[in-house]
Coordinates of N, CA and C (backbone and C1' of nucleotides) in Angstrom, one line a residue:
Chain U
M1 N 48.3 112.5 109.7 CA 49.7 111.8 109.5 C 50.7 112.7 109.4
P2 N 51.5 113.0 110.6 CA 52.4 113.2 110.4 C 53.7 113.8 109.9
Q3 N 53.7 112.2 108.7 CA 54.6 112.0 108.2 C 54.5 112.5 106.3
K4 N 56.1 112.7 105.6 CA 56.1 112.9 104.3 C 56.6 111.8 103.7
T5 N 55.9 111.9 102.8 CA 56.1 110.3 101.9 C 57.7 109.9 102.0
T6 N 58.4 110.7 102.0 CA 60.5 110.7 102.5 C 59.6 110.2 103.9
E7 N 60.4 109.1 104.5 CA 59.9 108.4 105.6 C 61.6 108.5 106.1
I8 N 61.7 109.0 107.4 CA 63.2 109.8 107.5 C 63.3 108.8 109.0
D9 N 63.5 108.0 109.6 CA 64.3 106.7 111.0 C 64.6 107.6 111.6
A10 N 64.1 107.4 113.1 CA 63.8 108.2 114.1 C 65.3 107.7 114.4
L11 N 66.8 108.3 114.8 CA 68.5 107.2 115.4 C 67.8 107.9 117.1
L12 N 68.1 106.5 117.7 CA 68.7 106.4 118.4 C 69.8 106.0 119.1
T13 N 70.4 106.8 120.5 CA 71.7 107.0 121.0 C 71.9 105.6 121.7
P14 N 73.3 105.0 121.9 CA 72.7 103.7 122.9 C 72.7 103.4 123.1
A15 N 72.9 104.8 124.8 CA 71.9 104.5 125.8 C 70.4 103.9 125.5
E16 N 70.0 104.7 124.8 CA 68.3 104.4 125.0 C 68.3 103.1 123.8
V17 N 68.3 102.7 123.2 CA 68.7 101.2 123.2 C 68.9 99.9 124.0
A18 N 69.6 100.4 125.1 CA 70.7 99.5 125.9 C 69.6 99.8 126.6
V19 N 68.9 100.4 127.1 CA 67.4 100.9 127.7 C 66.3 100.2 127.2
M20 N 66.0 99.7 125.8 CA 64.9 99.6 126.2 C 64.9 97.6 125.7
F21 N 66.3 97.3 126.0 CA 66.9 96.2 126.0 C 66.9 95.2 127.0
R22 N 67.1 96.5 128.1 CA 67.8 95.6 129.5 C 68.7 95.3 129.6
V23 N 69.5 96.4 128.6 CA 71.0 95.8 128.3 C 72.0 96.9 129.2
D24 N 73.7 96.4 128.6 CA 74.4 97.7 129.0 C 74.4 98.2 127.7
A25 N 75.0 100.0 127.5 CA 75.4 100.3 126.4 C 75.9 99.6 125.3
K26 N 77.3 99.0 126.0 CA 77.9 98.9 125.1 C 78.1 97.3 124.8
T27 N 76.9 96.7 125.4 CA 76.2 95.4 124.9 C 75.5 96.2 123.1
V28 N 75.1 96.5 123.1 CA 74.6 97.4 121.9 C 75.4 97.1 120.8
N29 N 76.5 98.3 121.6 CA 77.8 98.5 120.9 C 77.9 96.6 120.0
R30 N 78.6 96.0 120.8 CA 79.2 95.1 120.0 C 78.2 93.9 119.2
W31 N 76.5 94.4 119.8 CA 75.7 93.6 118.5 C 76.2 94.6 117.1
A32 N 76.7 95.7 117.4 CA 76.4 96.5 116.2 C 77.7 96.7 115.4
Q33 N 78.5 95.8 116.4 CA 79.8 95.1 115.6 C 79.6 93.8 114.9
R34 N 79.2 93.6 115.2 CA 78.6 92.2 115.0 C 77.6 92.1 113.7
G35 N 77.0 93.4 113.1 CA 76.3 93.0 112.8 C 74.9 92.6 112.4
L36 N 74.9 92.9 114.1 CA 73.3 92.2 113.9 C 72.1 93.3 114.0
I37 N 72.6 94.6 114.5 CA 71.6 96.1 114.5 C 71.9 96.7 113.1
P38 N 72.0 97.5 112.0 CA 71.7 97.8 111.5 C 72.3 99.8 112.6
H39 N 73.7 100.2 111.9 CA 73.9 101.2 113.0 C 74.0 102.6 111.2
V40 N 74.6 103.5 112.0 CA 74.8 104.5 111.3 C 76.2 105.4 112.3
W41 N 77.3 106.1 111.5 CA 78.4 106.7 112.5 C 77.7 108.7 112.6
T42 N 78.0 109.0 113.6 CA 78.0 110.2 113.3 C 79.4 111.0 112.9
L43 N 80.0 111.8 112.5 CA 81.2 112.2 112.7 C 82.3 112.2 112.8
G44 N 82.2 111.8 114.3 CA 83.0 111.0 115.1 C 83.5 110.2 116.0
G45 N 82.6 109.5 115.0 CA 83.2 107.9 115.1 C 81.9 107.5 116.2
H46 N 80.9 107.4 116.7 CA 79.9 107.6 117.7 C 78.9 106.5 116.6
R47 N 77.9 105.7 117.4 CA 77.0 104.7 116.4 C 75.5 105.7 117.3
R48 N 74.1 105.6 115.6 CA 73.0 105.8 115.7 C 72.1 104.7 115.5
Y49 N 71.4 104.0 116.0 CA 70.4 103.2 115.8 C 69.0 103.3 115.3
P50 N 69.3 103.0 114.2 CA 67.4 103.8 113.5 C 66.0 103.2 115.0
E51 N 65.1 103.7 114.9 CA 64.4 103.0 115.9 C 63.7 101.9 115.6
K52 N 63.2 102.7 113.7 CA 62.2 101.5 113.2 C 63.0 100.1 113.4
A53 N 64.3 99.7 113.2 CA 65.0 98.4 113.1 C 64.7 97.8 114.5
V54 N 64.9 98.5 115.7 CA 65.0 98.5 116.9 C 64.3 97.9 117.1
R55 N 63.2 98.3 117.1 CA 61.7 98.2 117.5 C 61.5 96.6 117.3
E56 N 61.2 96.4 115.9 CA 61.6 95.0 114.9 C 62.3 93.8 115.5
L57 N 63.4 94.1 116.1 CA 64.4 93.2 116.6 C 64.1 92.7 118.6
L58 N 63.8 93.9 118.8 CA 63.0 93.7 119.7 C 61.6 93.2 120.4
A59 N 60.6 93.5 119.0 CA 59.2 92.8 118.5 C 59.1 91.3 118.1
R60 N 60.2 91.0 118.0 CA 60.4 89.5 117.2 C 60.4 88.2 117.7
D61 N 61.7 88.5 118.6 CA 61.6 87.6 119.7 C 60.5 87.3 121.1
I62 N 59.4 88.2 120.2 CA 58.2 87.5 121.8 C 57.3 87.1 120.7
T63 N 57.3 87.3 119.7 CA 56.6 85.9 118.6 C 57.6 84.8 118.7
R64 N 58.6 84.8 117.5 CA 59.4 83.8 117.0 C 60.3 83.5 117.7
R65 N 61.5 82.3 117.4 CA 62.8 82.4 117.6 C 63.4 82.2 117.0
E66 N 63.4 83.1 115.6 CA 64.6 82.3 114.3 C 65.4 83.5 114.4
A67 N 66.7 82.9 114.8 CA 68.1 83.6 115.3 C 67.4 85.1 114.1
Chain F
M1 N 43.6 110.6 133.1 CA 44.3 109.6 132.2 C 46.6 109.1 132.6
P2 N 46.5 108.6 133.4 CA 47.9 108.2 133.9 C 48.7 107.8 132.6
Q3 N 48.1 107.1 131.8 CA 49.0 106.1 130.8 C 48.7 107.1 129.4
K4 N 49.9 106.7 128.7 CA 50.3 107.5 127.2 C 49.6 106.2 126.4
T5 N 49.7 106.8 125.3 CA 49.0 105.9 125.0 C 50.3 104.2 124.7
T6 N 51.5 105.3 124.4 CA 52.6 104.0 124.2 C 53.3 104.0 125.2
E7 N 53.6 102.8 126.5 CA 53.5 102.3 127.4 C 54.6 101.7 126.7
I8 N 56.0 101.9 127.5 CA 57.3 101.1 127.5 C 57.4 100.3 128.6
D9 N 57.2 98.8 128.3 CA 57.2 98.3 129.8 C 58.9 97.9 130.2
A10 N 58.9 98.1 131.4 CA 59.9 97.7 131.6 C 60.1 96.1 131.4
L11 N 61.4 96.0 131.3 CA 62.1 94.3 131.8 C 63.0 94.1 132.4
L12 N 62.3 92.7 133.3 CA 63.6 92.1 134.0 C 64.2 91.4 134.2
T13 N 65.5 91.8 134.2 CA 66.2 90.1 134.7 C 66.1 88.5 135.1
P14 N 66.9 87.8 134.7 CA 66.7 86.3 135.2 C 66.3 86.2 136.8
A15 N 67.5 87.3 137.5 CA 68.0 86.7 138.6 C 66.5 87.2 139.5
E16 N 66.4 88.5 138.8 CA 65.1 89.4 139.2 C 64.1 89.1 139.2
V17 N 64.0 88.6 138.4 CA 62.2 87.6 138.5 C 62.6 86.2 139.8
A18 N 63.6 85.9 139.4 CA 63.9 84.7 140.1 C 63.6 85.6 141.5
V19 N 64.0 86.4 142.3 CA 63.6 86.9 144.0 C 62.7 87.4 143.5
M20 N 61.6 87.8 143.5 CA 60.5 88.4 143.6 C 59.9 87.3 143.8
F21 N 59.6 86.2 142.7 CA 58.7 84.7 143.4 C 59.8 83.6 144.3
R22 N 60.8 84.6 144.5 CA 61.6 83.1 145.5 C 61.8 81.5 145.2
V23 N 62.1 82.0 144.1 CA 62.7 80.4 143.4 C 64.3 80.5 143.0
D24 N 64.5 79.8 141.7 CA 65.4 79.7 141.2 C 65.9 80.4 139.8
A25 N 67.1 80.4 139.1 CA 66.8 81.4 138.1 C 66.5 80.5 136.7
K26 N 67.4 79.7 137.2 CA 66.4 77.8 136.8 C 65.1 77.7 136.2
T27 N 64.2 78.4 137.2 CA 63.1 77.5 137.9 C 62.6 79.1 136.2
V28 N 62.7 80.1 136.9 CA 62.6 80.5 135.8 C 62.7 80.3 134.4
N29 N 63.7 80.0 133.7 CA 64.1 79.9 132.6 C 63.0 78.8 132.2
R30 N 62.6 78.0 133.3 CA 62.0 76.6 132.4 C 60.3 76.8 132.6
W31 N 60.1 77.9 133.6 CA 58.1 78.7 133.0 C 58.4 79.2 131.7
A32 N 59.2 80.1 131.4 CA 59.4 80.5 130.3 C 59.8 79.6 129.1
Q33 N 60.3 78.4 128.9 CA 59.7 77.5 127.7 C 59.0 77.2 128.0
R34 N 58.0 76.5 129.0 CA 57.0 76.6 129.0 C 55.7 76.7 128.4
G35 N 55.8 78.3 128.6 CA 55.2 79.7 127.7 C 54.5 80.2 129.3
L36 N 54.8 79.5 130.0 CA 54.2 80.3 131.2 C 54.2 81.8 131.3
I37 N 55.8 82.4 131.1 CA 56.0 84.0 131.3 C 56.1 84.2 129.6
P38 N 55.3 85.3 129.4 CA 56.3 86.3 128.2 C 57.5 86.8 128.5
H39 N 57.8 86.4 127.5 CA 59.4 87.3 127.8 C 59.9 87.8 126.2
V40 N 61.3 88.4 126.3 CA 61.7 89.0 124.7 C 63.2 88.7 124.8
W41 N 63.8 88.7 124.1 CA 65.0 87.9 123.3 C 66.5 89.1 123.2
T42 N 67.3 89.5 124.3 CA 68.0 89.4 123.7 C 68.8 88.8 122.6
L43 N 69.7 89.9 121.7 CA 71.0 89.7 120.7 C 71.6 88.8 120.5
G44 N 71.5 88.3 122.4 CA 72.9 87.1 122.3 C 72.3 86.1 123.1
G45 N 70.5 86.3 123.5 CA 69.9 85.0 124.0 C 70.1 85.2 124.8
H46 N 69.8 85.4 125.1 CA 69.3 85.8 127.0 C 67.9 86.8 126.7
R47 N 67.1 86.5 128.1 CA 66.3 86.7 127.9 C 65.1 87.3 129.5
R48 N 64.9 88.4 128.5 CA 64.0 89.9 129.5 C 62.4 89.5 129.8
Y49 N 62.0 89.5 130.8 CA 60.8 90.0 131.0 C 60.1 90.7 131.9
P50 N 59.5 91.1 130.9 CA 58.4 92.2 131.0 C 58.1 92.8 132.1
E51 N 58.2 93.8 133.1 CA 57.9 93.6 134.9 C 56.4 93.8 135.2
K52 N 55.9 94.1 134.0 CA 54.1 94.1 134.0 C 53.4 92.6 134.4
A53 N 54.0 91.9 133.0 CA 53.4 90.5 133.3 C 53.6 89.8 134.5
V54 N 55.4 90.3 135.0 CA 55.6 89.3 135.5 C 55.3 89.4 137.1
R55 N 54.3 91.2 137.7 CA 53.3 91.4 138.5 C 52.1 91.0 138.3
E56 N 51.5 90.9 137.2 CA 49.8 90.6 137.7 C 50.6 88.8 137.7
L57 N 51.5 87.6 137.4 CA 51.3 86.4 137.9 C 51.4 86.5 139.4
L58 N 52.4 87.6 139.7 CA 52.7 87.5 140.9 C 51.5 87.5 142.2
A59 N 50.5 88.4 141.6 CA 49.5 88.7 142.0 C 48.4 87.6 141.9
R60 N 48.9 87.4 140.7 CA 46.8 85.9 140.8 C 47.4 85.6 141.7
D61 N 48.9 84.5 141.5 CA 48.7 83.5 142.2 C 49.4 83.6 144.1
I62 N 48.7 84.8 143.9 CA 49.0 85.3 145.9 C 47.1 85.0 146.2
T63 N 46.4 85.4 145.2 CA 45.1 85.4 145.2 C 45.1 84.6 145.0
R64 N 44.6 83.1 143.9 CA 43.8 82.4 144.0 C 45.0 81.3 143.1
R65 N 44.7 80.1 143.2 CA 45.3 78.8 142.1 C 44.9 78.4 141.3
E66 N 44.2 79.1 140.1 CA 43.6 78.3 139.7 C 44.8 77.1 137.9
A67 N 44.3 76.5 137.8 CA 45.4 75.6 136.5 C 47.2 76.1 136.9
Chain G
dA1 P 89.0 128.3 121.6 O5' 87.7 129.9 122.5 C5' 88.6 130.1 123.3 C4' 87.4 129.8 124.1 C3' 88.9 128.6 125.1 O3' 88.4 129.1 126.6 C1' 85.8 128.6 124.5
dA2 P 88.7 127.1 128.0 O5' 88.3 127.9 128.9 C5' 87.0 129.0 128.8 C4' 85.4 127.2 129.1 C3' 86.3 126.1 129.9 O3' 85.5 126.7 131.3 C1' 85.2 125.7 128.0
dG3 P 86.0 124.8 132.2 O5' 84.7 124.2 132.5 C5' 83.4 125.1 132.8 C4' 82.3 124.8 132.4 C3' 82.5 122.7 133.2 O3' 81.3 122.1 134.1 C1' 81.8 121.9 131.2
dC4 P 81.1 121.3 135.0 O5' 80.9 120.4 134.7 C5' 78.9 120.5 134.1 C4' 78.5 119.6 133.4 C3' 78.8 118.0 133.9 O3' 77.5 116.7 133.8 C1' 80.1 117.8 131.6
dA5 P 77.2 116.0 134.3 O5' 76.6 115.1 133.2 C5' 75.5 115.5 132.6 C4' 75.0 114.7 130.9 C3' 75.4 113.2 131.2 O3' 74.8 112.7 130.4 C1' 77.2 113.9 130.2
dA6 P 74.3 111.0 130.8 O5' 75.3 110.6 129.0 C5' 74.5 111.7 128.3 C4' 75.4 111.0 126.9 C3' 75.5 109.6 127.1 O3' 75.2 109.2 125.8 C1' 77.3 110.2 127.3
dT7 P 75.6 107.9 125.5 O5' 76.6 107.4 124.2 C5' 76.8 107.7 122.9 C4' 78.5 108.0 122.5 C3' 78.7 106.2 122.5 O3' 79.4 106.1 121.7 C1' 80.1 107.2 123.7
dC8 P 79.4 104.5 120.4 O5' 80.3 103.8 121.8 C5' 81.6 103.3 120.7 C4' 82.4 104.1 120.9 C3' 84.1 103.8 121.0 O3' 84.8 103.2 119.6 C1' 84.3 106.0 122.5
dG9 P 84.5 102.7 118.5 O5' 86.2 101.3 119.0 C5' 86.0 100.5 120.7 C4' 87.4 100.8 121.3 C3' 88.4 99.6 122.3 O3' 88.5 98.6 121.2 C1' 88.0 101.2 123.1
dG10 P 89.7 98.3 120.8 O5' 90.5 97.9 122.2 C5' 91.1 97.0 122.2 C4' 91.1 97.3 123.6 C3' 91.1 96.2 124.3 O3' 91.8 95.0 124.9 C1' 89.8 97.2 125.9
dG11 P 93.4 95.0 125.4 O5' 92.3 95.0 127.0 C5' 92.7 94.3 128.3 C4' 92.5 94.7 129.1 C3' 91.9 93.2 130.3 O3' 92.3 92.3 131.3 C1' 90.0 94.1 130.2
dT12 P 93.1 91.5 131.8 O5' 92.0 91.1 132.4 C5' 92.3 92.2 133.5 C4' 89.9 92.4 134.4 C3' 89.8 90.6 134.8 O3' 88.6 90.8 136.1 C1' 88.1 91.9 133.7
dA13 P 89.5 89.6 136.5 O5' 87.8 89.9 137.2 C5' 87.4 89.8 138.5 C4' 85.6 90.4 138.6 C3' 85.0 88.9 138.9 O3' 84.1 90.0 140.0 C1' 84.3 90.1 137.1
dA14 P 82.9 89.1 140.7 O5' 81.6 88.4 140.0 C5' 81.3 89.7 139.4 C4' 79.6 89.7 139.2 C3' 79.0 88.2 138.9 O3' 77.5 89.1 139.2 C1' 79.7 88.3 137.2
dT15 P 75.8 88.3 139.9 O5' 75.5 87.7 138.7 C5' 75.3 87.1 137.5 C4' 74.7 87.7 136.5 C3' 73.2 87.0 136.4 O3' 72.6 87.8 135.3 C1' 75.0 86.8 134.3
dT16 P 70.9 86.4 135.3 O5' 71.7 85.8 134.1 C5' 71.6 86.4 133.2 C4' 71.3 85.7 132.1 C3' 71.0 84.1 132.4 O3' 69.3 84.3 131.0 C1' 72.8 83.6 131.8
dA17 P 68.4 82.9 130.8 O5' 69.1 82.0 129.6 C5' 70.1 81.9 128.4 C4' 70.7 80.7 127.5 C3' 69.2 79.9 127.8 O3' 69.5 79.2 126.6 C1' 72.1 79.2 129.6
dG18 P 68.8 78.1 125.9 O5' 68.4 77.0 126.1 C5' 70.2 76.1 125.4 C4' 70.7 75.1 126.3 C3' 70.0 74.0 126.8 O3' 70.1 72.9 125.5 C1' 71.4 74.7 128.7
dG19 P 69.0 71.4 125.4 O5' 69.9 71.0 126.9 C5' 71.8 70.1 126.8 C4' 72.2 69.4 127.2 C3' 70.9 68.2 127.8 O3' 71.4 66.8 127.7 C1' 72.2 69.4 129.4
dG20 P 70.8 65.9 128.1 O5' 71.5 65.6 129.3 C5' 73.4 65.2 130.3 C4' 73.6 65.5 131.1 C3' 72.3 64.1 131.8 O3' 73.0 63.0 132.6 C1' 72.0 66.0 132.5
dC21 P 72.8 62.6 132.9 O5' 72.6 62.7 134.9 C5' 74.0 62.8 135.9 C4' 73.7 63.5 136.7 C3' 72.3 62.3 137.8 O3' 73.0 61.6 139.0 C1' 71.7 64.6 138.0
dG22 P 72.0 60.7 140.1 O5' 71.9 61.4 140.5 C5' 72.5 62.2 142.1 C4' 70.7 62.6 142.3 C3' 69.9 62.5 143.2 O3' 70.4 62.0 144.5 C1' 68.9 63.7 142.1
Chain K
dT1 P 55.5 64.1 133.6 O5' 55.1 64.5 135.0 C5' 54.2 64.9 135.3 C4' 54.0 66.2 136.5 C3' 55.2 67.1 135.5 O3' 54.2 68.5 136.5 C1' 55.7 66.5 137.5
dC2 P 55.0 70.2 135.9 O5' 55.8 70.2 137.2 C5' 55.5 70.7 138.8 C4' 56.8 70.8 139.1 C3' 57.3 72.1 138.5 O3' 56.8 73.1 139.9 C1' 59.2 70.3 139.5
dT3 P 58.5 74.3 138.9 O5' 59.0 74.3 140.5 C5' 59.8 74.1 141.8 C4' 60.9 73.0 142.1 C3' 61.5 74.2 142.0 O3' 62.4 74.8 143.0 C1' 62.6 72.1 141.6
dG4 P 63.8 76.3 143.3 O5' 65.3 75.0 143.5 C5' 65.3 74.4 145.0 C4' 66.1 73.9 144.7 C3' 67.9 74.8 144.6 O3' 68.9 74.2 145.2 C1' 68.1 73.1 143.5
dT5 P 70.5 75.6 145.5 O5' 70.8 74.2 144.8 C5' 71.8 73.3 145.0 C4' 72.5 72.1 144.5 C3' 73.3 73.0 143.4 O3' 74.7 72.1 144.0 C1' 72.3 72.0 141.7
dC6 P 76.4 73.3 144.9 O5' 76.9 72.2 143.0 C5' 76.6 71.0 142.4 C4' 77.5 70.8 141.6 C3' 78.9 70.6 140.2 O3' 79.6 70.7 140.3 C1' 77.2 71.0 139.6
dC7 P 80.6 70.9 139.9 O5' 80.7 70.9 138.7 C5' 80.4 70.3 138.0 C4' 81.1 70.6 136.0 C3' 81.6 71.9 135.7 O3' 82.4 70.9 135.0 C1' 78.8 71.7 134.9
dT8 P 83.7 72.6 134.3 O5' 83.1 72.3 132.9 C5' 82.8 71.5 131.9 C4' 82.2 72.3 131.2 C3' 82.9 73.6 130.2 O3' 83.1 73.4 128.8 C1' 80.6 74.6 130.7
dA9 P 84.4 74.6 127.7 O5' 82.7 75.6 127.2 C5' 81.8 74.8 126.4 C4' 81.0 75.8 125.5 C3' 81.6 77.0 125.6 O3' 80.6 77.7 123.9 C1' 80.4 77.4 126.7
dA10 P 81.6 78.4 123.2 O5' 80.7 79.5 123.4 C5' 79.4 79.7 123.2 C4' 78.5 80.5 123.8 C3' 79.3 82.2 123.4 O3' 77.7 82.8 122.7 C1' 78.7 82.0 125.8
dT11 P 77.7 84.6 122.0 O5' 77.1 84.6 123.3 C5' 75.8 84.2 123.7 C4' 75.3 85.4 125.0 C3' 75.6 87.3 124.7 O3' 74.7 88.0 124.6 C1' 76.6 86.5 126.7
dT12 P 74.4 89.1 124.5 O5' 74.6 90.2 126.5 C5' 73.4 89.6 127.4 C4' 74.4 90.2 129.2 C3' 74.6 91.7 128.2 O3' 74.1 92.0 129.7 C1' 76.5 90.8 129.3
dA13 P 73.5 93.5 129.9 O5' 74.9 93.4 131.0 C5' 75.1 93.0 133.1 C4' 75.8 93.5 133.4 C3' 75.8 94.9 134.0 O3' 75.9 95.5 135.3 C1' 78.2 93.6 133.4
dC14 P 76.1 96.7 135.7 O5' 77.6 96.9 136.5 C5' 78.3 96.5 137.3 C4' 80.1 96.2 136.7 C3' 80.2 98.5 136.8 O3' 81.4 98.5 137.9 C1' 81.1 97.3 135.4
dC15 P 82.0 100.2 138.5 O5' 83.1 100.0 138.1 C5' 84.2 99.6 138.3 C4' 85.1 99.2 138.2 C3' 86.1 100.5 137.4 O3' 87.1 100.7 138.3 C1' 85.5 99.2 135.7
dC16 P 87.3 102.6 138.6 O5' 87.9 103.2 136.9 C5' 89.6 102.6 137.4 C4' 89.7 102.8 135.7 C3' 89.9 104.1 134.8 O3' 91.2 104.8 135.2 C1' 88.9 102.5 133.4
dG17 P 91.5 106.6 135.7 O5' 92.3 106.1 134.2 C5' 93.1 105.9 132.8 C4' 92.9 106.5 132.0 C3' 93.1 107.9 131.0 O3' 93.6 107.7 130.3 C1' 90.6 106.1 130.7
dA18 P 93.7 109.4 129.5 O5' 93.1 110.0 128.2 C5' 93.8 108.0 127.0 C4' 92.8 108.7 126.2 C3' 92.6 110.7 126.1 O3' 92.9 110.0 124.3 C1' 90.6 109.2 126.6
dT19 P 92.7 111.6 123.4 O5' 91.5 111.1 122.8 C5' 90.8 110.3 121.6 C4' 89.6 110.6 122.0 C3' 89.4 111.8 120.7 O3' 88.1 111.9 120.2 C1' 87.0 111.2 122.8
dT20 P 87.6 112.4 118.9 O5' 85.8 113.1 119.1 C5' 85.0 111.3 119.2 C4' 83.8 111.9 119.5 C3' 83.2 113.4 118.8 O3' 82.7 112.6 118.0 C1' 82.9 113.0 120.9
dG21 P 81.0 114.2 117.9 O5' 79.8 114.3 118.5 C5' 79.3 113.1 119.0 C4' 78.2 114.6 120.2 C3' 77.2 114.7 120.0 O3' 76.0 114.3 120.3 C1' 78.1 115.7 121.6
dC22 P 74.8 115.2 119.5 O5' 75.0 116.7 120.4 C5' 74.2 116.5 121.3 C4' 74.3 117.6 122.5 C3' 73.8 118.8 121.3 O3' 72.5 119.5 122.8 C1' 75.9 119.1 123.0

DNA sequence: AAGCAATCGGGTAATTAGGGCG
DNA sequence: TCTGTCCTAATTACCCGATTGC
């Protein structure tokens, strides 16, 4: 078990998320702006995406198709 | 061991799959709707197809014609 | 401090989904 | 039954200059 009780979710860059969904990084940002993906901000105003949440969104659509 | 335990399958766009099968993108769309091809959804409702699965379907159709 | 890749924004073309038709 | 084409609306991709990350 490489993790402690306090789970810290790794953060992904827009480019990394874009590769996972096979879309452009700009598209990922549009999803974030619409509130479709949780994200945090760097102090300089760049977005970072929790890996866990991204994977869930990616796997969700495979099985079902609910918004 | 050429493979890692966590392999991330690349995704193909509808147009790319259409070219591979030499059909129209809409036909690929219909195959997906019938559940004949596994696929993932972008958050905007566009489909993305796992490259591995597509290649397997292509190879299968070349050799035989079952079901 | 300096260099380079990445990520902001916006704006405009290109794809895609879906329905219906032949 | 299966596929290709036409249509509209929505989503996505590529363009730029400027800022940020490392």
